[in-house]
XYZ file of N, CA and C in Angstrom:
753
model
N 84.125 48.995 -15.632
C 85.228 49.520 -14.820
C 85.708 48.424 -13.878
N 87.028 47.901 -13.853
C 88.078 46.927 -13.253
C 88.316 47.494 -11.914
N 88.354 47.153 -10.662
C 89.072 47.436 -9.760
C 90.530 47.141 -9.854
N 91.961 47.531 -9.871
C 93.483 47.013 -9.675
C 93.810 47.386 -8.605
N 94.621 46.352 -7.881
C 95.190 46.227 -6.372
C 97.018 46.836 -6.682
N 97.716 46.707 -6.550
C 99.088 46.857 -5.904
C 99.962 47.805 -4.957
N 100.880 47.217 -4.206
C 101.251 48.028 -2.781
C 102.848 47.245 -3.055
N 103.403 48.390 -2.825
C 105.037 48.257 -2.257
C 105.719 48.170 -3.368
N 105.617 48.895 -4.163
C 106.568 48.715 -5.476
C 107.641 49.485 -5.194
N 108.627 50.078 -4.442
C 109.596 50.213 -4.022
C 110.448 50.261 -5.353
N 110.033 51.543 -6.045
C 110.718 52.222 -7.378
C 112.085 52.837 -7.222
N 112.671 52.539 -5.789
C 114.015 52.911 -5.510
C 114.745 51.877 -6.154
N 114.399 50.856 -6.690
C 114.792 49.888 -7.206
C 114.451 49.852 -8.702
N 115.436 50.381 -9.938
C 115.482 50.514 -11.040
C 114.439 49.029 -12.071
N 114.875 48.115 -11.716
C 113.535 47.263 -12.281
C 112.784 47.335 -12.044
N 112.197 47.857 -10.737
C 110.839 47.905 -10.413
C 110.069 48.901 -11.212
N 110.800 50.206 -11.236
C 110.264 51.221 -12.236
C 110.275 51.075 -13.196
N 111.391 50.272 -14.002
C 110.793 50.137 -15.262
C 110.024 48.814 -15.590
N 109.395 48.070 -14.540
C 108.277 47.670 -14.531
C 106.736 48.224 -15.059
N 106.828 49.442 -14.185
C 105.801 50.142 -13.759
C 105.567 50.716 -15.480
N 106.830 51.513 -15.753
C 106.941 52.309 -16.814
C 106.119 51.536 -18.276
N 106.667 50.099 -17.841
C 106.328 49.179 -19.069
C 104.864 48.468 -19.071
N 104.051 49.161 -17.988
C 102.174 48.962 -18.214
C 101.776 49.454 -18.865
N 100.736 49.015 -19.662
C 99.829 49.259 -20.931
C 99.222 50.709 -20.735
N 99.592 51.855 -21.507
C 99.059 52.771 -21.323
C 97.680 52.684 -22.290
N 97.048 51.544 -22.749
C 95.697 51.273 -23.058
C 94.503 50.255 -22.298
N 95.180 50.043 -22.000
C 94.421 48.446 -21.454
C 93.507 48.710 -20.336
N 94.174 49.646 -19.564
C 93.035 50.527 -18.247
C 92.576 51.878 -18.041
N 92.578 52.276 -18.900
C 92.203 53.772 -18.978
C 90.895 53.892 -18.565
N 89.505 52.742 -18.143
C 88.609 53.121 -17.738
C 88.442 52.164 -16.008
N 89.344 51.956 -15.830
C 90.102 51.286 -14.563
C 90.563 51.997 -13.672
N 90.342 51.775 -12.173
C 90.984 51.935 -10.678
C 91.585 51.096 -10.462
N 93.096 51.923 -10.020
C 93.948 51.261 -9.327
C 94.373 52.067 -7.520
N 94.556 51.030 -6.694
C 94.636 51.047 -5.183
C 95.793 50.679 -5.426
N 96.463 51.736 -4.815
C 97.802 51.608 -4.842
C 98.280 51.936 -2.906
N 98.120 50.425 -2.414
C 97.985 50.499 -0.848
C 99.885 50.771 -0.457
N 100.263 51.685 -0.923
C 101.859 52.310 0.329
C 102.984 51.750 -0.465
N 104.213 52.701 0.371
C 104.963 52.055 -0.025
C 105.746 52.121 -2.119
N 105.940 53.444 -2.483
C 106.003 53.575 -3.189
C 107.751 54.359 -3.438
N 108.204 54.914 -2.363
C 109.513 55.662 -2.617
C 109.783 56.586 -1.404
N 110.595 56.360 -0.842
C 110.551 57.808 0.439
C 111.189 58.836 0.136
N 111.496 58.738 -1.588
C 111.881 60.240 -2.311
C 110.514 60.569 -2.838
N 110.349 61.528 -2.852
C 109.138 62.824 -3.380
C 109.072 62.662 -4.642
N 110.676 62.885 -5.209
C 110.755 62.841 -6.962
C 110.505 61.570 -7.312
N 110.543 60.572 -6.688
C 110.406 59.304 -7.649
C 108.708 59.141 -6.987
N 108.295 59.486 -6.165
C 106.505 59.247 -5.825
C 105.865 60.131 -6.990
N 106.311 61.540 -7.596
C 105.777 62.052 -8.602
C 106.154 61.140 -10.109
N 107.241 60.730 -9.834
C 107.678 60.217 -10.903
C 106.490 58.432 -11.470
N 106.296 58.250 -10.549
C 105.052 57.054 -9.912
C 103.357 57.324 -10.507
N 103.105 58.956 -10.279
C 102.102 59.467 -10.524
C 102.119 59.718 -12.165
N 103.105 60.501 -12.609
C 103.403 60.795 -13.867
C 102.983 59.240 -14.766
N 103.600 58.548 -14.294
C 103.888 57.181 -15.437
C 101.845 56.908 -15.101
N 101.591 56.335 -14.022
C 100.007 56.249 -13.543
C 98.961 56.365 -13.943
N 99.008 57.917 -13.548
C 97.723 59.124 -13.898
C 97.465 58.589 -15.128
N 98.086 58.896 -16.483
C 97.626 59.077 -17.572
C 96.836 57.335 -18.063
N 97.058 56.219 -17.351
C 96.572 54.549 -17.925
C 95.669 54.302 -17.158
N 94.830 54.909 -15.870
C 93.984 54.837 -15.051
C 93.280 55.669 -14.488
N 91.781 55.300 -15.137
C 90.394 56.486 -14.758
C 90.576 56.928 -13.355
N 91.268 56.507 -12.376
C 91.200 57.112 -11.379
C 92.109 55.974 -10.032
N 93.004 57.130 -9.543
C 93.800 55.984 -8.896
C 93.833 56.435 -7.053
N 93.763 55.558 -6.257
C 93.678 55.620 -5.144
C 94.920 55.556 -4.316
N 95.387 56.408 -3.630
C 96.888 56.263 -3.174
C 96.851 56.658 -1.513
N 97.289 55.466 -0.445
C 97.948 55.836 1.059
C 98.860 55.824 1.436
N 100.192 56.196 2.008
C 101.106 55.652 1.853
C 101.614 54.798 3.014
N 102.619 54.329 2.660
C 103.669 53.528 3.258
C 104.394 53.489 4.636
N 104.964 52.917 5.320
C 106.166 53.318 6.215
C 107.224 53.629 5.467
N 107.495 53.605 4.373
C 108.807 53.923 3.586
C 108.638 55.186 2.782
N 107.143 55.623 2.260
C 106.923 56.741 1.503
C 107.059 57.788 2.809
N 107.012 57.575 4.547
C 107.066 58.757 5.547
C 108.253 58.526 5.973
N 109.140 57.935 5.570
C 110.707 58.389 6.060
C 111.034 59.721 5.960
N 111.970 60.098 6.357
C 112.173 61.579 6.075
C 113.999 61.812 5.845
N 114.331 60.827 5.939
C 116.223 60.792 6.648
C 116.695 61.160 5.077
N 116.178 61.298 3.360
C 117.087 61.624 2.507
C 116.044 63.036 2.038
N 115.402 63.408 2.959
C 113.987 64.438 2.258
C 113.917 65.481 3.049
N 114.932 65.488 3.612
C 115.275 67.355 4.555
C 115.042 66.626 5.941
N 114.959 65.804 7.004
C 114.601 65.305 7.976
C 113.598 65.960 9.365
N 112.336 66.328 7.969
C 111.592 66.866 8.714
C 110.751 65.774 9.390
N 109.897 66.716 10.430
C 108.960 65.519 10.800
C 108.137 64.739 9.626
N 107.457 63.383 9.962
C 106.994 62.214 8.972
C 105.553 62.927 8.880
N 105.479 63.305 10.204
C 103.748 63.636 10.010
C 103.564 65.164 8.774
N 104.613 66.290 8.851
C 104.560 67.216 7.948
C 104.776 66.611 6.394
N 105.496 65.371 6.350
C 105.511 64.381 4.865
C 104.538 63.866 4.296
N 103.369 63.271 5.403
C 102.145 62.687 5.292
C 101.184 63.920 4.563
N 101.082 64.732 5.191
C 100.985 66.196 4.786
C 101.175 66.520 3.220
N 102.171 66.573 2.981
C 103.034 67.120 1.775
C 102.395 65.488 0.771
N 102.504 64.787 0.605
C 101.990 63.508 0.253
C 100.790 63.591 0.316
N 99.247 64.157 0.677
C 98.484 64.221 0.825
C 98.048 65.342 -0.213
N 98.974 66.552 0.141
C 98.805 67.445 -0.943
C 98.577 67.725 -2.851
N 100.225 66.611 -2.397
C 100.419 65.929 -3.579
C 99.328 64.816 -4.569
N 98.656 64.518 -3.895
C 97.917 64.110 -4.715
C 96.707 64.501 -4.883
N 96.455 65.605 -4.030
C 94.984 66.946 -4.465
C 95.392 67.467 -5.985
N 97.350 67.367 -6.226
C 97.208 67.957 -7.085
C 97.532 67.138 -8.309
N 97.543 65.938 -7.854
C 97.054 64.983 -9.285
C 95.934 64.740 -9.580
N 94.768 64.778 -8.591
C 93.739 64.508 -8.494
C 93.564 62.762 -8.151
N 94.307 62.445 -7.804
C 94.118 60.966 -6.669
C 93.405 61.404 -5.400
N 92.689 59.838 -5.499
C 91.928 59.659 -3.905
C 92.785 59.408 -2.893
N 92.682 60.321 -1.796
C 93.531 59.722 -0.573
C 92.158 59.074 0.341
N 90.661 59.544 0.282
C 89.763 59.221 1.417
C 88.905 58.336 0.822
N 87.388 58.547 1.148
C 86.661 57.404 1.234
C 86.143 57.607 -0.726
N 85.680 56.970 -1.196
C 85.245 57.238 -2.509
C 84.351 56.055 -3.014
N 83.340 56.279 -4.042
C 82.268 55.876 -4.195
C 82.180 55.655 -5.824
N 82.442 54.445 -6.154
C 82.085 54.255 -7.656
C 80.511 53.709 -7.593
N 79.652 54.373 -8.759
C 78.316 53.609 -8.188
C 77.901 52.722 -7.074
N 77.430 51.680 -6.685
C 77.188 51.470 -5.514
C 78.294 50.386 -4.929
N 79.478 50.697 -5.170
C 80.445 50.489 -3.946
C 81.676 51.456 -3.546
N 81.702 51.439 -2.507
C 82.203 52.189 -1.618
C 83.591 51.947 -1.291
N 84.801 52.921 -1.313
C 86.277 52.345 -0.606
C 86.704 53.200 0.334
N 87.153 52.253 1.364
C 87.256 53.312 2.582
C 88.841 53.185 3.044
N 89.750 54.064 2.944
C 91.043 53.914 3.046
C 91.775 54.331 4.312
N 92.684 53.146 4.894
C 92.422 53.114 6.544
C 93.757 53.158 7.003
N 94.003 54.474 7.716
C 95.291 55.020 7.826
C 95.663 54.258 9.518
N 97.197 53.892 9.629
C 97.727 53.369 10.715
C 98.704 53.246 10.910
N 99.708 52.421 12.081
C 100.870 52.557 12.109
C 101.226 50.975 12.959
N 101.899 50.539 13.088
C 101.957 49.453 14.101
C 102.201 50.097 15.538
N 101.646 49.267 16.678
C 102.038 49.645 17.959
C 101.888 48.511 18.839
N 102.696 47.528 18.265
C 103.333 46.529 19.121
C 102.007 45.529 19.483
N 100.743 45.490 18.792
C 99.648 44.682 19.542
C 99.405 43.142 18.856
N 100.754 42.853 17.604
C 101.320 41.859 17.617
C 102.181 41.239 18.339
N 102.473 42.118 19.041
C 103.845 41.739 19.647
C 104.800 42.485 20.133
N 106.115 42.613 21.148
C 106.761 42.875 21.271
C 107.863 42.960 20.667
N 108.481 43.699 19.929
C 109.739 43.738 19.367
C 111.203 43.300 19.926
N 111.872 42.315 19.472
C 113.104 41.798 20.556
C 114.210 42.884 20.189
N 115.339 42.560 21.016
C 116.452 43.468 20.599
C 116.912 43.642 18.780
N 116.609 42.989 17.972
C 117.250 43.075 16.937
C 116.540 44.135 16.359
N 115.207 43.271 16.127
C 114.402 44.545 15.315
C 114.157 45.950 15.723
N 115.144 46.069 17.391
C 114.921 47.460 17.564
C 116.183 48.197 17.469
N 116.974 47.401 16.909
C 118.046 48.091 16.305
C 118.491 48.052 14.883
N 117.633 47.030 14.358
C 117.932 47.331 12.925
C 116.476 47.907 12.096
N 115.365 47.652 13.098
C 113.939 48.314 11.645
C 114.554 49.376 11.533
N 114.490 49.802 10.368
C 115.040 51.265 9.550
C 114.015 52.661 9.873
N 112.793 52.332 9.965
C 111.668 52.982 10.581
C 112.064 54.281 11.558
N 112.870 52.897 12.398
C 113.500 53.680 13.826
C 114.129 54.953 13.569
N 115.128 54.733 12.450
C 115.978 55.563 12.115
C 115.859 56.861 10.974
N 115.148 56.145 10.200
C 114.700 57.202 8.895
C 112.871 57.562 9.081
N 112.228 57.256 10.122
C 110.719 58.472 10.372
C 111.500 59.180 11.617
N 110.569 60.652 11.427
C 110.764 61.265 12.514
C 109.980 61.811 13.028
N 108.896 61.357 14.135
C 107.814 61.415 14.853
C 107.624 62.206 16.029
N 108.630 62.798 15.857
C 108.836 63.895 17.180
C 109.381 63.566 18.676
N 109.356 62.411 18.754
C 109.795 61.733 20.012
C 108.080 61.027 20.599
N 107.046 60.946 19.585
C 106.202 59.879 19.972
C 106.580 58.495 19.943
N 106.075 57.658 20.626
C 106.248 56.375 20.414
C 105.358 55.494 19.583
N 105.832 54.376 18.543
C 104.755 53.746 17.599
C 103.324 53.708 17.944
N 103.008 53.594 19.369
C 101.479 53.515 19.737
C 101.113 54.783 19.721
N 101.616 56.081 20.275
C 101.226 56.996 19.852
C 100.811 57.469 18.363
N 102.360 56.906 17.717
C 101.798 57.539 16.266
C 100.599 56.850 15.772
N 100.362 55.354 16.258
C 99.576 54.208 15.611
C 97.804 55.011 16.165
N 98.044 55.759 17.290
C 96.731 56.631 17.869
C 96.327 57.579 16.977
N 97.160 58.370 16.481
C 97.242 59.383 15.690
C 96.451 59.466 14.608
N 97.366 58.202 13.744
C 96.819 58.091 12.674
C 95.523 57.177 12.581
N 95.065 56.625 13.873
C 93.868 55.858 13.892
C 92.953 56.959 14.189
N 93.318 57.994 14.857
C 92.136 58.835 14.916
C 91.442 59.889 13.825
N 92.468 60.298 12.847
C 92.172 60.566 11.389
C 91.019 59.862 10.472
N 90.720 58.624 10.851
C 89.770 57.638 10.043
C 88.719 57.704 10.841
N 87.793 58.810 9.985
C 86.475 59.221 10.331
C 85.706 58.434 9.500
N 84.976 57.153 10.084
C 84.156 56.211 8.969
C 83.217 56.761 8.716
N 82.973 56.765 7.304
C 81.707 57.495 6.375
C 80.836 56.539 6.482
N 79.175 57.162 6.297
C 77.931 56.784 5.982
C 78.263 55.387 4.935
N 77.753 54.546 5.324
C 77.688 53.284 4.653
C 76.249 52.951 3.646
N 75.508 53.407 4.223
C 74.161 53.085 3.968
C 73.709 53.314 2.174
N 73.063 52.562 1.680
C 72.989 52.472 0.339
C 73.975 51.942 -0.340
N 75.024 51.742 -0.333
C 76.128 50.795 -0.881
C 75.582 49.155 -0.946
N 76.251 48.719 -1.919
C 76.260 47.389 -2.363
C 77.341 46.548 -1.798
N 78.586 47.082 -1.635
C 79.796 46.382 -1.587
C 80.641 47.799 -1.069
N 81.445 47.486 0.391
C 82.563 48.570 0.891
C 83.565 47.531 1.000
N 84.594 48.192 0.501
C 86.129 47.448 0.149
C 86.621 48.491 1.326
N 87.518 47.897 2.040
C 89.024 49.007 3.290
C 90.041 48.472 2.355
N 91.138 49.514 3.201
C 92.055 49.301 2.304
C 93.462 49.918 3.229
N 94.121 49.125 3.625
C 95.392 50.025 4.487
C 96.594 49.052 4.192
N 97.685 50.260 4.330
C 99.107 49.371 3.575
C 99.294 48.510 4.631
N 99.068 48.694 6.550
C 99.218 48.021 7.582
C 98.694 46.228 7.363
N 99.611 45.332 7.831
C 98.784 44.115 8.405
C 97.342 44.603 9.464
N 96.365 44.362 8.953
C 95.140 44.675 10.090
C 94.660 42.796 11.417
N 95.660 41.953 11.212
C 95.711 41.167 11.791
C 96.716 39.896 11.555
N 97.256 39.166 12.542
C 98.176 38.561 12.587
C 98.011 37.151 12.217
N 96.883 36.934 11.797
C 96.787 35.507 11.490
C 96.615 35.764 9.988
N 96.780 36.441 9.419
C 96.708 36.456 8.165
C 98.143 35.997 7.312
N 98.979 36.049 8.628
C 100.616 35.507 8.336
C 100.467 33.698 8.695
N 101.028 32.976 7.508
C 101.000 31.459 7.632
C 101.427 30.992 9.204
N 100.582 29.955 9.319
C 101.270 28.960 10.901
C 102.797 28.681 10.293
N 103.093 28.411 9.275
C 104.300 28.030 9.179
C 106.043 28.924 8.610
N 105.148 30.122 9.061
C 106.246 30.760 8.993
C 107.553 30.588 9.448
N 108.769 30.775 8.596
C 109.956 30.764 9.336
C 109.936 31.553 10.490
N 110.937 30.670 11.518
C 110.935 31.243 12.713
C 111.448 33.093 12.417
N 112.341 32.634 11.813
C 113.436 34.144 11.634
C 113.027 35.294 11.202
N 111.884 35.041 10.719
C 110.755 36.408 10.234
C 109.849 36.277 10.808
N 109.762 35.725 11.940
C 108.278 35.907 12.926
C 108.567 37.173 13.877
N 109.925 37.308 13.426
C 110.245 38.905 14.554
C 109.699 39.867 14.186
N 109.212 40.120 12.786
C 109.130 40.976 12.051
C 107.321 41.367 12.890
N 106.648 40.060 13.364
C 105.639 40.133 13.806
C 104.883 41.688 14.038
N 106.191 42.184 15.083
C 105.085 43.393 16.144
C 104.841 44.741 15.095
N 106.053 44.760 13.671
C 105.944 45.796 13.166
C 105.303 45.791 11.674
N 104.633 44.415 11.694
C 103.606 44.312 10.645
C 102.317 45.006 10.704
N 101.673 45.560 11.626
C 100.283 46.267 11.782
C 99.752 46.354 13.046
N 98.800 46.778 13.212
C 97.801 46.388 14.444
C 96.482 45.965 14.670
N 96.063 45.836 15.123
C 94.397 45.063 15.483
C 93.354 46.266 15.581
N 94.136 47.166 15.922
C 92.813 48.791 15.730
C 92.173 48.488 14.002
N 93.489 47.994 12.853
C 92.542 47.951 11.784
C 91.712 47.283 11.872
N 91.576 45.687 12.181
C 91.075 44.882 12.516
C 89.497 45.418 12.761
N 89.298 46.242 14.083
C 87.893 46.877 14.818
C 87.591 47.925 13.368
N 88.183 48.547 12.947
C 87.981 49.578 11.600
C 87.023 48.847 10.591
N 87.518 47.817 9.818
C 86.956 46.797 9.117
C 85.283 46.213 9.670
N 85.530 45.633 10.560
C 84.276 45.138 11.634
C 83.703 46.506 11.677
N 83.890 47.776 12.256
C 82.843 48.720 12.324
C 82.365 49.107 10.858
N 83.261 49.088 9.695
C 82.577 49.154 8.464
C 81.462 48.468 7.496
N 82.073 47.483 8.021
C 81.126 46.002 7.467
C 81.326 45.850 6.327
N 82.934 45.774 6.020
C 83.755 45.974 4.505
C 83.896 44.199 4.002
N 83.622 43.892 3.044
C 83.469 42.909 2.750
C 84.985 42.579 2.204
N 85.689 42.769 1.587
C 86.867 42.781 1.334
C 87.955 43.732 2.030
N 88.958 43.367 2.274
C 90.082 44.452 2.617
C 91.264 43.957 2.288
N 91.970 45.179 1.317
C 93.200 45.177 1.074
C 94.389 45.773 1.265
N 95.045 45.126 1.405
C 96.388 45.915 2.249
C 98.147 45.224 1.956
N 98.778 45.506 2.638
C 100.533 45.696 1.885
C 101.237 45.371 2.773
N 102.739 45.619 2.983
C 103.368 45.845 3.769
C 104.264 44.696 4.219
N 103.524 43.653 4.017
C 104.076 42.311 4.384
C 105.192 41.472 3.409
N 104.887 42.296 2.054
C 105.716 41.738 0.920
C 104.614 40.186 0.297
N 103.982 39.902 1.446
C 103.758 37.815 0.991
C 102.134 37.981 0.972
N 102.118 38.063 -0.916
C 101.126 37.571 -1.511
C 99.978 36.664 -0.571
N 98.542 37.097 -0.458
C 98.086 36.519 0.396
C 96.433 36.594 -0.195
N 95.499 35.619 0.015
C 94.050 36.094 -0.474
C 93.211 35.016 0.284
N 92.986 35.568 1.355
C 92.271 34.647 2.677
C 91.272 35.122 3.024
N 90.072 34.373 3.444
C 88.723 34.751 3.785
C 88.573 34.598 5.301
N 88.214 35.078 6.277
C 88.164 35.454 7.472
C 86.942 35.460 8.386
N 85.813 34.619 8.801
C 85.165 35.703 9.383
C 83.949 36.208 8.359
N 84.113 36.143 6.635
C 83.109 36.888 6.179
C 83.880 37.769 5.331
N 84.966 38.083 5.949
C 85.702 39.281 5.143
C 86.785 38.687 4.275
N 86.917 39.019 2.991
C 88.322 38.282 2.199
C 89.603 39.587 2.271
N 90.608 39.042 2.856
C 91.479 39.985 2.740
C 92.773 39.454 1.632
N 92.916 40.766 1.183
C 94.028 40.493 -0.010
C 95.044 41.160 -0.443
N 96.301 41.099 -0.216
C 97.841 41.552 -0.237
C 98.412 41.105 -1.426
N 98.516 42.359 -2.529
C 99.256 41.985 -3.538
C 100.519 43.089 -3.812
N 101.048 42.615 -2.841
C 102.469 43.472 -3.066
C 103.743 42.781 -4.118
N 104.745 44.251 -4.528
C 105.092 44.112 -5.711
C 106.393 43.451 -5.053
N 107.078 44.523 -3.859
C 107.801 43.653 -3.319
C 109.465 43.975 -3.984
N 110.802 43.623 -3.597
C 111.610 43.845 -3.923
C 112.266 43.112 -4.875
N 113.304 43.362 -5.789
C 113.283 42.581 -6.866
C 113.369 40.933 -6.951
N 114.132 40.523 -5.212
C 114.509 39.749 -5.000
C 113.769 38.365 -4.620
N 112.270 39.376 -4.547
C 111.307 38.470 -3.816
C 110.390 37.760 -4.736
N 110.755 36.869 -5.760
C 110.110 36.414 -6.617
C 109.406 35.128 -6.133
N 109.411 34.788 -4.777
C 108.791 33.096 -4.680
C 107.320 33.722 -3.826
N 107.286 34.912 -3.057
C 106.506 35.415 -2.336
C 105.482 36.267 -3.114
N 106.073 37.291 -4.081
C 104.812 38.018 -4.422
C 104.820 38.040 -5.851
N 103.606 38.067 -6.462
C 103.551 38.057 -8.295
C 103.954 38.897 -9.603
N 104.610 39.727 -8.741
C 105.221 40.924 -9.450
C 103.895 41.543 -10.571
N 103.095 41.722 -10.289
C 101.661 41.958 -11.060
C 100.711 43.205 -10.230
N 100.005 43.606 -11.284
C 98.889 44.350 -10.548
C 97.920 43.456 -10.465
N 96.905 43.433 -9.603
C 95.656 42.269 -9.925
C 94.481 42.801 -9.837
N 93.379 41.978 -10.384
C 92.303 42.522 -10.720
C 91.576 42.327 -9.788
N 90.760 42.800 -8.506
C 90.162 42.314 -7.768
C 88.351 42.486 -7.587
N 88.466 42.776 -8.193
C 86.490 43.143 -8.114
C 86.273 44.187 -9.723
N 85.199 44.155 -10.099
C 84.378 45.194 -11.240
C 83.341 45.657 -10.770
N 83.764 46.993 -10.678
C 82.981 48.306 -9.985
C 81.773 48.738 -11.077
């Protein structure tokens, strides 16, 4: 049994799905795939995601996105009743949303939000992140929601495991973004993740962690811990991410 990574395939985008559509419905059928966020902030195309999925992989792991909890084309209910409904949704595919245990390793899936502990957001990004405009959080603010959903992640018993993998669509730290980033996307900084994942990881004693969100392909060792971002990314983004699922560990 294969572990498979991918996050952000953003199937609102017609190549991307028939990307997806065009994976080997043989090749992994005794294979996990982590599918870290970021999949559609329509309902019908996240089932539509599951449908193509389910049937090429023994068992698939799904959290979602900042883009799968929009709510602005999905009745504009609150994000947190979406998270909800998305959660449901995959009781009734039978996907993992929590912690899960293939013989002796362990995956622990680590729900969050950004709340600015990269950074401050300047005027632009607080008028153009889309976030702003399409979640609807009730009138909490990102650190609130980023509380919220940090307090949901009840870390399970570790003990007897061989190997615990985390796994959150969030950046769980800021150096995992190059020193040489363009200036012009360093704004993007404060709404890449937060450092609560960061303490999550460290209290787990997860040897790997994988996660999304950033779009830019990444597989860096830390500290002890290898973290690894294999997002699919938009069609446009071919110099940044591999347009691939990847294989990251055998369970």
């Amino acid at each position: 049994m294969r572990l498979f990574l991918g996050s952000d395939f953003h199937v609102d985008y017609r190549q991307n799905l028939d990307w997806l559509r065009a994976l080997s419905r043989a090749d992994f059928t005794d294979d996990v795939l982590i599918i870290a966020g970021d999949l559609s902030d329509e309902i019908d195309l996240v089932k539509t995601c599951f449908d193509e999925l389910v049937p090429r992989y023994s068992k698939l792991l799904f959290l979602p996105g900042n883009h799968d909890l929009w709510t602005s084309r999905s009745g504009k209910g609150p994000s947190f009743e979406k998270f909800e409904t998305l959660n449901a949704l995959c009781r009734d595919y039978g996907i993992e949303t929590g912690p899960v245990a293939f013989g002796k390793t362990l995956i622990v899936p680590l729900l969050a939000w950004y709340d600015y502990s990269f950074g401050e957001p300047n005027s632009t990004i607080r008028r153009g992140w889309m976030d702003f405009y399409k979640c609807n959080w009730e009138g909490l603010t990102p650190a609130e929601v980023a509380e919220r959903f940090d307090a949901m992640n009840v870390l399970p018993d570790t003990s007897g495991y061989d190997d615990i993998f985390s796994v959150s669509h969030f950046v769980p730290r800021i150096d995992l973004m190059p020193a040489r980033y363009p200036e012009k996307h360093k704004a993007l900084f404060p709404v890449l993740g937060t450092d609560r994942l960061e303490r999550r990881i460290r209290a787990l004693g997860a040897s790997r962690h994988f996660y999304g969100h950033s779009h830019l392909n990444r597989n860096k060792e830390i500290d002890g811990v290898t973290y690894i971002n294999n997002a699919f990314g938009y069609p446009s983004e071919t110099e940044i991410s591999a347009k691939t699922i990847l294989h990251v560990a055998d369970l």
